[in-house]
XYZ file of C-alpha atoms in Angstrom:
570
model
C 151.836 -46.020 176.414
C 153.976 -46.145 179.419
C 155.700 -43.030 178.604
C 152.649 -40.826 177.275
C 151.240 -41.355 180.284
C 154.385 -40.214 182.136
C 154.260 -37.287 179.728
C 150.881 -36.062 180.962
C 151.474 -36.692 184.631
C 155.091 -34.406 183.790
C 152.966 -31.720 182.418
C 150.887 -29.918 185.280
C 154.344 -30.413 187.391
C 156.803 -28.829 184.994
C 154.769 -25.983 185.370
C 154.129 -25.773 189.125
C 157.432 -25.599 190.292
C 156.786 -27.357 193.081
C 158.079 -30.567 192.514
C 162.094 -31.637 192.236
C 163.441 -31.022 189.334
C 164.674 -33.684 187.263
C 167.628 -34.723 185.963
C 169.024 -33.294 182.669
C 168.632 -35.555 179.843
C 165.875 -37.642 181.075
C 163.317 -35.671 178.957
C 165.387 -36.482 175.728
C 165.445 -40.134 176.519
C 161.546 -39.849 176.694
C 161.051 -38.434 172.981
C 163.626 -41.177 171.765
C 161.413 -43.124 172.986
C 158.152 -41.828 171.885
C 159.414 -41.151 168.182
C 161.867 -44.781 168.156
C 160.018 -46.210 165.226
C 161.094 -42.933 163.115
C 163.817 -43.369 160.737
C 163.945 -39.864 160.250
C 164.041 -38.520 163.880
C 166.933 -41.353 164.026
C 168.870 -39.323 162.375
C 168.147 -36.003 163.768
C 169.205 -37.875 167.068
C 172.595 -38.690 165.940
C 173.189 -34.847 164.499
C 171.936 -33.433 167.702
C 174.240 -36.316 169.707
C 177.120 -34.250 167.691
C 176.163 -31.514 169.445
C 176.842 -33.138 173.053
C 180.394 -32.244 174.885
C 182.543 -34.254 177.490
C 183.450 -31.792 179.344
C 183.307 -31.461 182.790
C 182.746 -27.874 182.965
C 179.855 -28.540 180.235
C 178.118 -31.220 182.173
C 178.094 -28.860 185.134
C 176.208 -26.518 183.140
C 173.873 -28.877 181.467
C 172.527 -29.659 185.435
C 171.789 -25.788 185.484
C 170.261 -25.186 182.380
C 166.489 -24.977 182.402
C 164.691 -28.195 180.734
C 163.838 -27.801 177.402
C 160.531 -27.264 176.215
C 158.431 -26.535 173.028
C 158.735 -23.041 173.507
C 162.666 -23.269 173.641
C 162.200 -25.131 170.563
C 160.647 -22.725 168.721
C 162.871 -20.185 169.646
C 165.785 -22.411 168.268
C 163.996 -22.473 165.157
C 163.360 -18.625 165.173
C 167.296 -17.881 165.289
C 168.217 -20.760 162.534
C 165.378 -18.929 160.564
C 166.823 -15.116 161.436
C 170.770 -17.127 160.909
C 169.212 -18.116 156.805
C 168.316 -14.776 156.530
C 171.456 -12.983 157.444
C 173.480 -15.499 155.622
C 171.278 -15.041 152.638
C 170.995 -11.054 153.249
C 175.391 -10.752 153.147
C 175.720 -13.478 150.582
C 173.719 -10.852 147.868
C 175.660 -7.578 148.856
C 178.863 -9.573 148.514
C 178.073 -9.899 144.874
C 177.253 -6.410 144.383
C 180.611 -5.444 144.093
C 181.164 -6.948 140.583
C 178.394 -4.775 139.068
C 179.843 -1.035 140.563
C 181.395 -1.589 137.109
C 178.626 -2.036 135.073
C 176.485 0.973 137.288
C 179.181 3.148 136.875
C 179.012 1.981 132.879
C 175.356 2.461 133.251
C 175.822 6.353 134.644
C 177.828 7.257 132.068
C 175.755 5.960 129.325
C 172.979 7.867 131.009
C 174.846 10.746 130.567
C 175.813 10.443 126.874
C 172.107 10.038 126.299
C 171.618 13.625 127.584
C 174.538 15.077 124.554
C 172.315 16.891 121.697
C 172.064 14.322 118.730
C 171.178 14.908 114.765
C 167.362 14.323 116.110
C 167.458 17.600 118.460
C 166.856 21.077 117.320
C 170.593 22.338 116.045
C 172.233 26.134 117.367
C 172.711 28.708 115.287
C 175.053 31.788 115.111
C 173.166 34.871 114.735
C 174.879 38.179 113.731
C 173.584 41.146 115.773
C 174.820 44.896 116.536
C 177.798 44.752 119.180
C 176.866 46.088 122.482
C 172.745 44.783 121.964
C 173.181 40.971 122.361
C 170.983 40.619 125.172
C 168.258 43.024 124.240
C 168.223 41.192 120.830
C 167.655 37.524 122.681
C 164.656 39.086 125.169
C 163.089 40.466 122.113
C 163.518 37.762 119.981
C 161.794 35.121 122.966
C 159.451 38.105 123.449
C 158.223 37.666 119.768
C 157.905 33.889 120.226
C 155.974 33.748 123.479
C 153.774 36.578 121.137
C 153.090 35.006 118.384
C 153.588 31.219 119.862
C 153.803 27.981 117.638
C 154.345 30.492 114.257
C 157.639 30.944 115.348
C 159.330 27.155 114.895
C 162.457 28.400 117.697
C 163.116 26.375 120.307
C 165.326 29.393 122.506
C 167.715 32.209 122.527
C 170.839 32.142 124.379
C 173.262 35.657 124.450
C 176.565 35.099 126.521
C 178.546 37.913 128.363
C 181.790 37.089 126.693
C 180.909 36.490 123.177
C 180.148 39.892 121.611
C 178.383 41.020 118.136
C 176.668 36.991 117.953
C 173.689 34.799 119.842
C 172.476 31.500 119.769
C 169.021 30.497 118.175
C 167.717 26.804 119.013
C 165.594 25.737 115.645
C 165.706 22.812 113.532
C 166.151 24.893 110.033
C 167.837 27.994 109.082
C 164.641 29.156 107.357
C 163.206 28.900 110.843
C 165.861 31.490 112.188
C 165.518 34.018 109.431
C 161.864 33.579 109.796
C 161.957 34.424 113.576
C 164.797 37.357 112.591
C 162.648 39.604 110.374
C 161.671 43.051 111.736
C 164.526 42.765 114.720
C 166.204 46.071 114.253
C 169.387 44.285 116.093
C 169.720 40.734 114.394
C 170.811 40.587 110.799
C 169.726 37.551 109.762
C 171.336 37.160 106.410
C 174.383 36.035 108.280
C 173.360 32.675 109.782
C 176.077 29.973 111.026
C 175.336 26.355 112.128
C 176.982 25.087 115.193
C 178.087 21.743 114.877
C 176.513 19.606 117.194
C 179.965 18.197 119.181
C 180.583 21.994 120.286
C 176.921 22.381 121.131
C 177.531 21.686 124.884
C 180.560 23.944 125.354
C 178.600 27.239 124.089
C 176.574 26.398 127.196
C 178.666 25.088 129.652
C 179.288 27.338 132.634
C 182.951 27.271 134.013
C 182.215 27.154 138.046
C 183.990 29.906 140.081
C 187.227 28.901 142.421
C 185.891 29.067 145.616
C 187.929 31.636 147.437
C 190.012 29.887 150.612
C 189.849 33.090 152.341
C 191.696 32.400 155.867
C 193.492 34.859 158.835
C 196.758 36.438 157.840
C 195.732 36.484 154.413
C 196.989 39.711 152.239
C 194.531 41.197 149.992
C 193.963 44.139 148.351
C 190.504 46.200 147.771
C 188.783 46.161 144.989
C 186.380 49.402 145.234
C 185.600 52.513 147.556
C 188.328 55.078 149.115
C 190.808 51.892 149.304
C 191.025 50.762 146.079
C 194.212 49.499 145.711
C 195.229 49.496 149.115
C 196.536 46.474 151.222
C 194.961 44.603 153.689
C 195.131 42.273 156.304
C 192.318 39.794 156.553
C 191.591 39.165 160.743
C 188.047 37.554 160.662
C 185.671 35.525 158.228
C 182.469 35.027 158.205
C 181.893 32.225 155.917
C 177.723 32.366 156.267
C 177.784 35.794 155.496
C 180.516 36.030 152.971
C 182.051 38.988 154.629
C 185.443 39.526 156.219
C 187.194 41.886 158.202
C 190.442 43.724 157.388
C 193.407 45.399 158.435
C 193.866 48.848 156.358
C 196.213 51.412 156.358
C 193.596 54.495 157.099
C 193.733 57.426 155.050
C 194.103 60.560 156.908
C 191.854 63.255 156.361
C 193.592 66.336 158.015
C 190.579 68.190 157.447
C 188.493 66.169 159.529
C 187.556 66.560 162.952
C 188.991 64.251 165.537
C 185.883 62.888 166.757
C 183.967 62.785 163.107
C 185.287 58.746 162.327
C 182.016 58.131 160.846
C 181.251 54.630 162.973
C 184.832 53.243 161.690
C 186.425 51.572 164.224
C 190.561 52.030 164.958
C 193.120 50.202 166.732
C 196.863 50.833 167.015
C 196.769 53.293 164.317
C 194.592 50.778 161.846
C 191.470 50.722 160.402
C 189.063 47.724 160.962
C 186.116 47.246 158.341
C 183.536 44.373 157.376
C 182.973 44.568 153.886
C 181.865 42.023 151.558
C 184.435 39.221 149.884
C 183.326 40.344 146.285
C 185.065 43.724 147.364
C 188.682 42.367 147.522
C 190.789 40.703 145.281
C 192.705 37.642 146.927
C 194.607 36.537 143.867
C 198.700 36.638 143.076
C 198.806 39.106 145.859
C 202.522 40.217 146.512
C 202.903 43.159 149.140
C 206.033 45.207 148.812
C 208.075 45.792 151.948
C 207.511 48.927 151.767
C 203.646 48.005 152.124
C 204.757 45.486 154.781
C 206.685 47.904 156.787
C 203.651 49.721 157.044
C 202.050 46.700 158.991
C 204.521 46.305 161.523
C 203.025 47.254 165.256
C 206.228 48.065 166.864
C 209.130 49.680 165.046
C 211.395 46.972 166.185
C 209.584 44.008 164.821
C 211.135 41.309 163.259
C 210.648 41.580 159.526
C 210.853 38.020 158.895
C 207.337 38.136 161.030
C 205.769 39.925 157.931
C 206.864 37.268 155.787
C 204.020 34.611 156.565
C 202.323 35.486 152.805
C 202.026 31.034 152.943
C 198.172 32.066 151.314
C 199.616 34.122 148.730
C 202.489 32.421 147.545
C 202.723 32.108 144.119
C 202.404 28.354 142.689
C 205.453 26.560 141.012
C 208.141 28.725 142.710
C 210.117 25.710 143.648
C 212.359 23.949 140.991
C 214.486 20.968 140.591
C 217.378 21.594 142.615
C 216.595 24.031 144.790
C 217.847 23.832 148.609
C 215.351 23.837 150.733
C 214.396 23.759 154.703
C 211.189 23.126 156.218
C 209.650 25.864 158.210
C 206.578 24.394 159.846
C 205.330 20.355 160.788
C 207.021 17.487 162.201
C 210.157 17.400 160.244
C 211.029 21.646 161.077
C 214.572 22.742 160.194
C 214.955 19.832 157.814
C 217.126 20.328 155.186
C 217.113 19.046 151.849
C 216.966 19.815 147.808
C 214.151 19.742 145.415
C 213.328 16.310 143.629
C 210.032 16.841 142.205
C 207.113 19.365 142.696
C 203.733 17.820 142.007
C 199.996 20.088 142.642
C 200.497 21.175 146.724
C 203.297 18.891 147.286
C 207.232 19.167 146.951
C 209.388 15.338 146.756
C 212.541 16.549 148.350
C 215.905 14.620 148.776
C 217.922 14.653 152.552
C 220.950 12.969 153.740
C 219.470 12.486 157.440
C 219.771 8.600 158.069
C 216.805 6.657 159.031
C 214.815 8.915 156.258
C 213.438 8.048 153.141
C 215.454 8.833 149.880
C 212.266 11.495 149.199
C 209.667 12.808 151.281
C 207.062 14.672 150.091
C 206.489 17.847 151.969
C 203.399 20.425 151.061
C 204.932 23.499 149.697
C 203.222 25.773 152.322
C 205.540 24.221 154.679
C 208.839 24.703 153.037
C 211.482 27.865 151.863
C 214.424 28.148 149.796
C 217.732 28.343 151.749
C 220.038 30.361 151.315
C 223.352 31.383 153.674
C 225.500 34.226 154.077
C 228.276 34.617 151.273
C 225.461 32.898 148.444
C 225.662 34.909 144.965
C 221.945 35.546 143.861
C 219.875 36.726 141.675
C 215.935 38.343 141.822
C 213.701 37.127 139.652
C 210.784 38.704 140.783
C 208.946 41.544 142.501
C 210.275 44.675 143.002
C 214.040 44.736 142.501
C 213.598 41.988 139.605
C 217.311 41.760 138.027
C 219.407 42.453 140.919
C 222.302 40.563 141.620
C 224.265 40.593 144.571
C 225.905 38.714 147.800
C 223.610 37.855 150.945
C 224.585 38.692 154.038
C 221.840 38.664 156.246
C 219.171 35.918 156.553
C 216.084 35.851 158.895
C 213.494 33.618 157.511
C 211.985 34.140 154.440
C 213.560 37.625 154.373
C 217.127 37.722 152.491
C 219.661 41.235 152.955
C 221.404 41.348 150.134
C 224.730 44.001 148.962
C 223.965 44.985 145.370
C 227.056 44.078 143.235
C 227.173 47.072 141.285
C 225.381 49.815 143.661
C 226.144 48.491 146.819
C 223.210 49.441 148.225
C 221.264 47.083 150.291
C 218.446 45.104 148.928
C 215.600 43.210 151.118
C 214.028 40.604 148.999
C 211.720 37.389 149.904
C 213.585 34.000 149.255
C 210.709 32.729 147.147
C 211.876 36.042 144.720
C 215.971 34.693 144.406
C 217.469 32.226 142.619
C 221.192 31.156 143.236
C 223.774 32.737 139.490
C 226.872 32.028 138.867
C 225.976 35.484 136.408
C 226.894 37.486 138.787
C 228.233 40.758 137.392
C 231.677 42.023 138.733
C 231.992 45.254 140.475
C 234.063 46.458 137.610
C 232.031 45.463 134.886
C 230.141 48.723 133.853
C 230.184 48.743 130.299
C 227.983 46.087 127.968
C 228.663 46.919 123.851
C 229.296 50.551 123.249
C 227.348 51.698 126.582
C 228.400 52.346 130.032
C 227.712 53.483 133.268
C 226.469 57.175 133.557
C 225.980 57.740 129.628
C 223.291 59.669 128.222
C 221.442 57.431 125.977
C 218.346 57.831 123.728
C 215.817 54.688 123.661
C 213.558 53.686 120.757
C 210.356 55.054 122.273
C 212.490 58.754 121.756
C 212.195 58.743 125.215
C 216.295 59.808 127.042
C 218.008 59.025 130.424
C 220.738 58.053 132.403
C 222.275 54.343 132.716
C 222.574 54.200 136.364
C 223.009 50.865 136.504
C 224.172 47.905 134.399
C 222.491 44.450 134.720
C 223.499 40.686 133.042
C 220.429 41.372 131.233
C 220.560 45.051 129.952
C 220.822 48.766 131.969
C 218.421 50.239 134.384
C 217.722 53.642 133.308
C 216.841 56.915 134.708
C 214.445 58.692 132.388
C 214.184 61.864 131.998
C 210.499 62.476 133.489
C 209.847 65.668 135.083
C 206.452 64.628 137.023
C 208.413 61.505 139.345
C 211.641 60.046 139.044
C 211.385 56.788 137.008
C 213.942 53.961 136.341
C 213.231 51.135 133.418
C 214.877 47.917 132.478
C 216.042 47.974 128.993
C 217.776 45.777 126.956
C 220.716 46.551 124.992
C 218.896 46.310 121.648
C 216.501 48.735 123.402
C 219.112 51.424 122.697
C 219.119 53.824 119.890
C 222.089 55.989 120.821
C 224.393 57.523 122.671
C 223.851 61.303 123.501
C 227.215 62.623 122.541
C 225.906 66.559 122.254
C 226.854 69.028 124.801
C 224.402 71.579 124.860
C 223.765 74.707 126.785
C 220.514 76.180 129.012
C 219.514 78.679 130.762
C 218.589 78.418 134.705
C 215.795 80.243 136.604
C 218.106 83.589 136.348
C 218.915 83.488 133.171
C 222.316 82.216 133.525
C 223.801 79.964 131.586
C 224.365 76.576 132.513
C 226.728 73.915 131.100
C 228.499 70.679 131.433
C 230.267 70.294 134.807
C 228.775 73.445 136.430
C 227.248 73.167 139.766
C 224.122 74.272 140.526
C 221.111 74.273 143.248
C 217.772 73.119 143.296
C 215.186 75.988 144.045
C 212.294 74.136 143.897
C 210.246 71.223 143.653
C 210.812 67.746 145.288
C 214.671 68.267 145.550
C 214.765 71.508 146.527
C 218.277 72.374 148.148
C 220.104 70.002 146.800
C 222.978 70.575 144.757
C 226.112 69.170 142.679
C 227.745 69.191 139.064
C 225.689 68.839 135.652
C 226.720 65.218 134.044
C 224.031 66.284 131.066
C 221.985 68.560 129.327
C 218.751 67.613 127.147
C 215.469 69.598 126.333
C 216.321 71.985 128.910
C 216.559 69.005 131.239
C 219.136 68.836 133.684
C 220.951 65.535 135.395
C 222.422 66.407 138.355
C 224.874 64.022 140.734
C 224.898 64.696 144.231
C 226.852 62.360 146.354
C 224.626 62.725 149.044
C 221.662 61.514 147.206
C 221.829 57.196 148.019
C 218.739 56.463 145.356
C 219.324 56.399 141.555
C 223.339 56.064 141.736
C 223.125 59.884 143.215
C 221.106 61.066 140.069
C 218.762 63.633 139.946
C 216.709 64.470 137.142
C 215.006 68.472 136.990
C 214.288 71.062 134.452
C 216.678 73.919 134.308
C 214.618 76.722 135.415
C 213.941 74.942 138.806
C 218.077 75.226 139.460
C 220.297 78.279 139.685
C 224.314 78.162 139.655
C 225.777 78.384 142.318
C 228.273 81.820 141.900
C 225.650 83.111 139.345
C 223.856 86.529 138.999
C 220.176 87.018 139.676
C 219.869 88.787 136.331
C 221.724 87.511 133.304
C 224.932 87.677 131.325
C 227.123 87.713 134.608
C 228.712 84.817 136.007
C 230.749 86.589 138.807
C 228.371 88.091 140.319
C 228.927 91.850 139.209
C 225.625 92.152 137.539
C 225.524 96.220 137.493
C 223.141 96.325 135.225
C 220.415 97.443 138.341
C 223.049 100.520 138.485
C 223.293 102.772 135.028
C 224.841 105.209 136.109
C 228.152 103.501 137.802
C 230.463 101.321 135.001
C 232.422 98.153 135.778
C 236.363 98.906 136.517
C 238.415 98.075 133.731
């Protein structure tokens, strides 16, 4: 009773403040006492006598630490409550993991349940006139929503790509006709069942690659006064889906100089927004003839036109191929191809302290190549050259034609290294050589003007623009042994080995010997002439000979014929 009555007298002077506080640990050796005869609070004693320390530091700041009360109590049982909670709340999402399994079982079953199964209405082929597939599906939904539950269809489907055929939805094929009759465009009488595991694709849409459109990206345009033409991509709007590009204007010398119609110009290009559906972004591979077109200052690097990393064709690197890195971390870094994978290239180095591979993203490598390497193109447009490089800034390669010696400027992503490298004395392959007149299977004639490991570039015989084809040697139907005669534009008569000038037409004043005659067309070599092996390719009449008459029958010159009255001397 002793201590209760302590208790009370404690109680009006723990809260006043007034009084000295008391030592720490006196209040516990009151409720020991109060609650002695308890076996259970015993043993709560000796658990929370675990909980006292030794140490100095600890008994310092047990003398600080305000006296505990009920309130402090209850708060101790408010955080072991929120500590059961937490424990409990982490203990249940650590066992979620070992049922992502089972939901990700669960989705897909889910999604199986959606597949069409023998209870669902089945899809039917329905024959209808070509051209009218979609006019024949509106009408035929057109009659159902008409007439309503008397037609037992379910739908109508008509794709873009399938022609002369829709879809009908029913459960019988007697259901189909039924909803066919008096269609002018549906002949019903021809009625296939779809079965049901190639339901889904007949209605699956394929999704659209989304177009990575970014600066420095080459395109070409699709519709309008460009069509055709190249472009340089400088801006893009994403939200808009609209872009702006570089063109090469076309000039309209008929225009006046301050009628630009709103288009705006810089440095001699064109600038103009249009839409992304109006260019095509795909496989795009500008010529450098195109590129030249792009440069801003006459003395620009080529090797700056080069940066086509957006339109690089995929899978240009192979096994073996030497490459150097170009862009990243590990620039100028030399090595040969291991293994290409989707975007990225596993290439081998002997640099020590490296990996044995490294995997490098293909936008960030080129194929080497040195001066004095034998190559061959395999693409673009000087495909089946072969030659020597001499030259190398890049991704640009100069290379010395082995059989024209003309220079070539190719991309390295277009050359492979060949050992088939054709001699400069090789210029014969079967019972064809260089500079015969042969006739091809398509009746069409020309010139070989060059000869290839794979077959003979050839100058045809085309009046409108000079063209050159690869053919093969099986390709060939003949050779042109006749040597026929023609007339030129004054009637004289031209043959094998005579010279003669160009009058007119793209060529005009150019001259040199006849190497053949066919159909009146004429194949001319002039030395001075660098493109087509010095080949030219005209009609006769466009060409006089040079020492001819103006009228005919005369090849001196002593046409008297304009003179009746005076004879030639004998």
């Amino acid at each position: 009773m002793t201590h209760r009555r302590d208790d009370d007298d404690l109680d009006p002077e723990d809260h006043g403040g007034g009084r000295k506080r008391r030592k720490a640990g006196a209040e516990f050796i009151d409720d020991i006492a109060a609650v002695d005869n308890d076996e259970e609070e015993e043993e709560e004693e000796a658990e929370e006598d675990d909980f006292i320390v030794d140490d100095e530091e600890d008994v310092r700041r047990m003398h600080h630490r305000p006296l505990p009360t009920e309130d402090n109590q209850e708060e101790e049982e408010d955080y072991e409550a929120l500590e059961r909670s937490i424990q409990a709340r982490y203990t249940r999402s650590s066992h979620t993991d070992q049922y992502d399994d089972e939901d990700a079982t669960d989705v897909e079953l889910e999604q199986q349940a959606l597949l069409p199964s023998i209870k669902d209405p089945k899809l039917w082929m329905v024959k209808c006139a070509i051209g009218h597939e979609r006019e024949a599906a509106v009408c035929l939904m057109q009659k159902y929503i008409d007439k309503g539950s008397e037609l037992q269809i379910r739908s109508a489907i008509a794709l873009g790509h399938l022609k002369n055929y829709i879809y009908v939805e029913a459960y019988k094929e007697a259901h189909v006709k039924e909803a066919c009759k008096g269609l002018r465009n549906l002949y019903s009488q021809k009625v296939m069942l779809v079965p049901i595991k190639e339901m889904t694709d007949v209605i699956s849409v394929e999704s659209k690659p989304v177009v990575d459109l970014s600066r420095v990206t080459w395109v070409r345009m699709k519709i309008g006064t460009y069509k055709g033409d190249l472009a340089k991509v400088v801006d893009v709007d994403n939200v808009q889906q609209k872009v702006t590009v570089k063109l090469i204007p076309r000039i309209d010398l008929q225009a006046r100089e301050m009628n630009i119609g709103g288009l705006m110009f810089k440095d001699g290009f064109l600038y103009k927004t249009v839409s992304v559906k109006s260019i095509c972004s795909q496989n795009i591979q500008p010529t450098f003839d195109e590129l030249e077109k792009f440069r801003k200052k006459p003395g620009e690097d080529v090797s700056s036109l080069s940066s086509l990393v957006a339109n690089r064709k995929k899978g240009h690197f192979m096994k073996g191929d030497q490459v150097i890195v170009v862009k990243g971390d590990l620039k100028n870094l030399m090595g040969w191809v291991e293994k290409v994978e989707e975007e990225n290239v596993q290439i081998r180095t002997k640099m020590k302290g490296l990996p044995k591979t490294i995997a490098v993203h293909e936008k960030q490598l080129c194929k080497y190549f040195k001066p004095g390497d034998h190559v061959k193109v395999v693409s673009g447009a000087k495909d089946g050259a072969t030659g020597m490089v001499v030259k190398v800034e890049g991704h640009v390669l100069y290379i010395v034609s082995e059989t024209t010696k003309e220079d070539i400027c190719v991309f390295a992503d277009n050359v492979v290294k060949s050992s088939q490298v054709i001699t400069a004395g090789v210029t014969k392959i079967g019972d064809y050589e260089l500079h015969d007149l042969v006739l091809l299977d398509d009746m069409s004639f020309g010139v070989i003007i060059r000869v290839v490991s794979e077959g003979f570039q050839v100058l045809k015989g085309s009046l409108e623009r000079p063209e050159v084809v690869l053919v093969k040697l099986r390709e060939i139907k003949s050779k042109i042994e006749k040597k026929a005669d023609t007339m030129d534009r004054s009637k004289n008569t031209v043959s094998m080995k005579d010279v003669v000038k160009i009058v007119e037409g793209p060529y005009k004043g150019k001259q040199g010997p006849v190497k053949h005659i066919y159909r009146g067309i004429l194949f001319i070599y002039d030395h001075h002439h660098l493109q087509h092996a010095g080949y030219i390719c005209t009609k006769a009449q466009s060409c006089v000979v040079v020492g001819g008459s103006r009228g005919s029958g005369n090849r001196n010159g002593d046409n008297l014929s304009r003179f009746p009255g005076i004879r030639a001397s004998r």
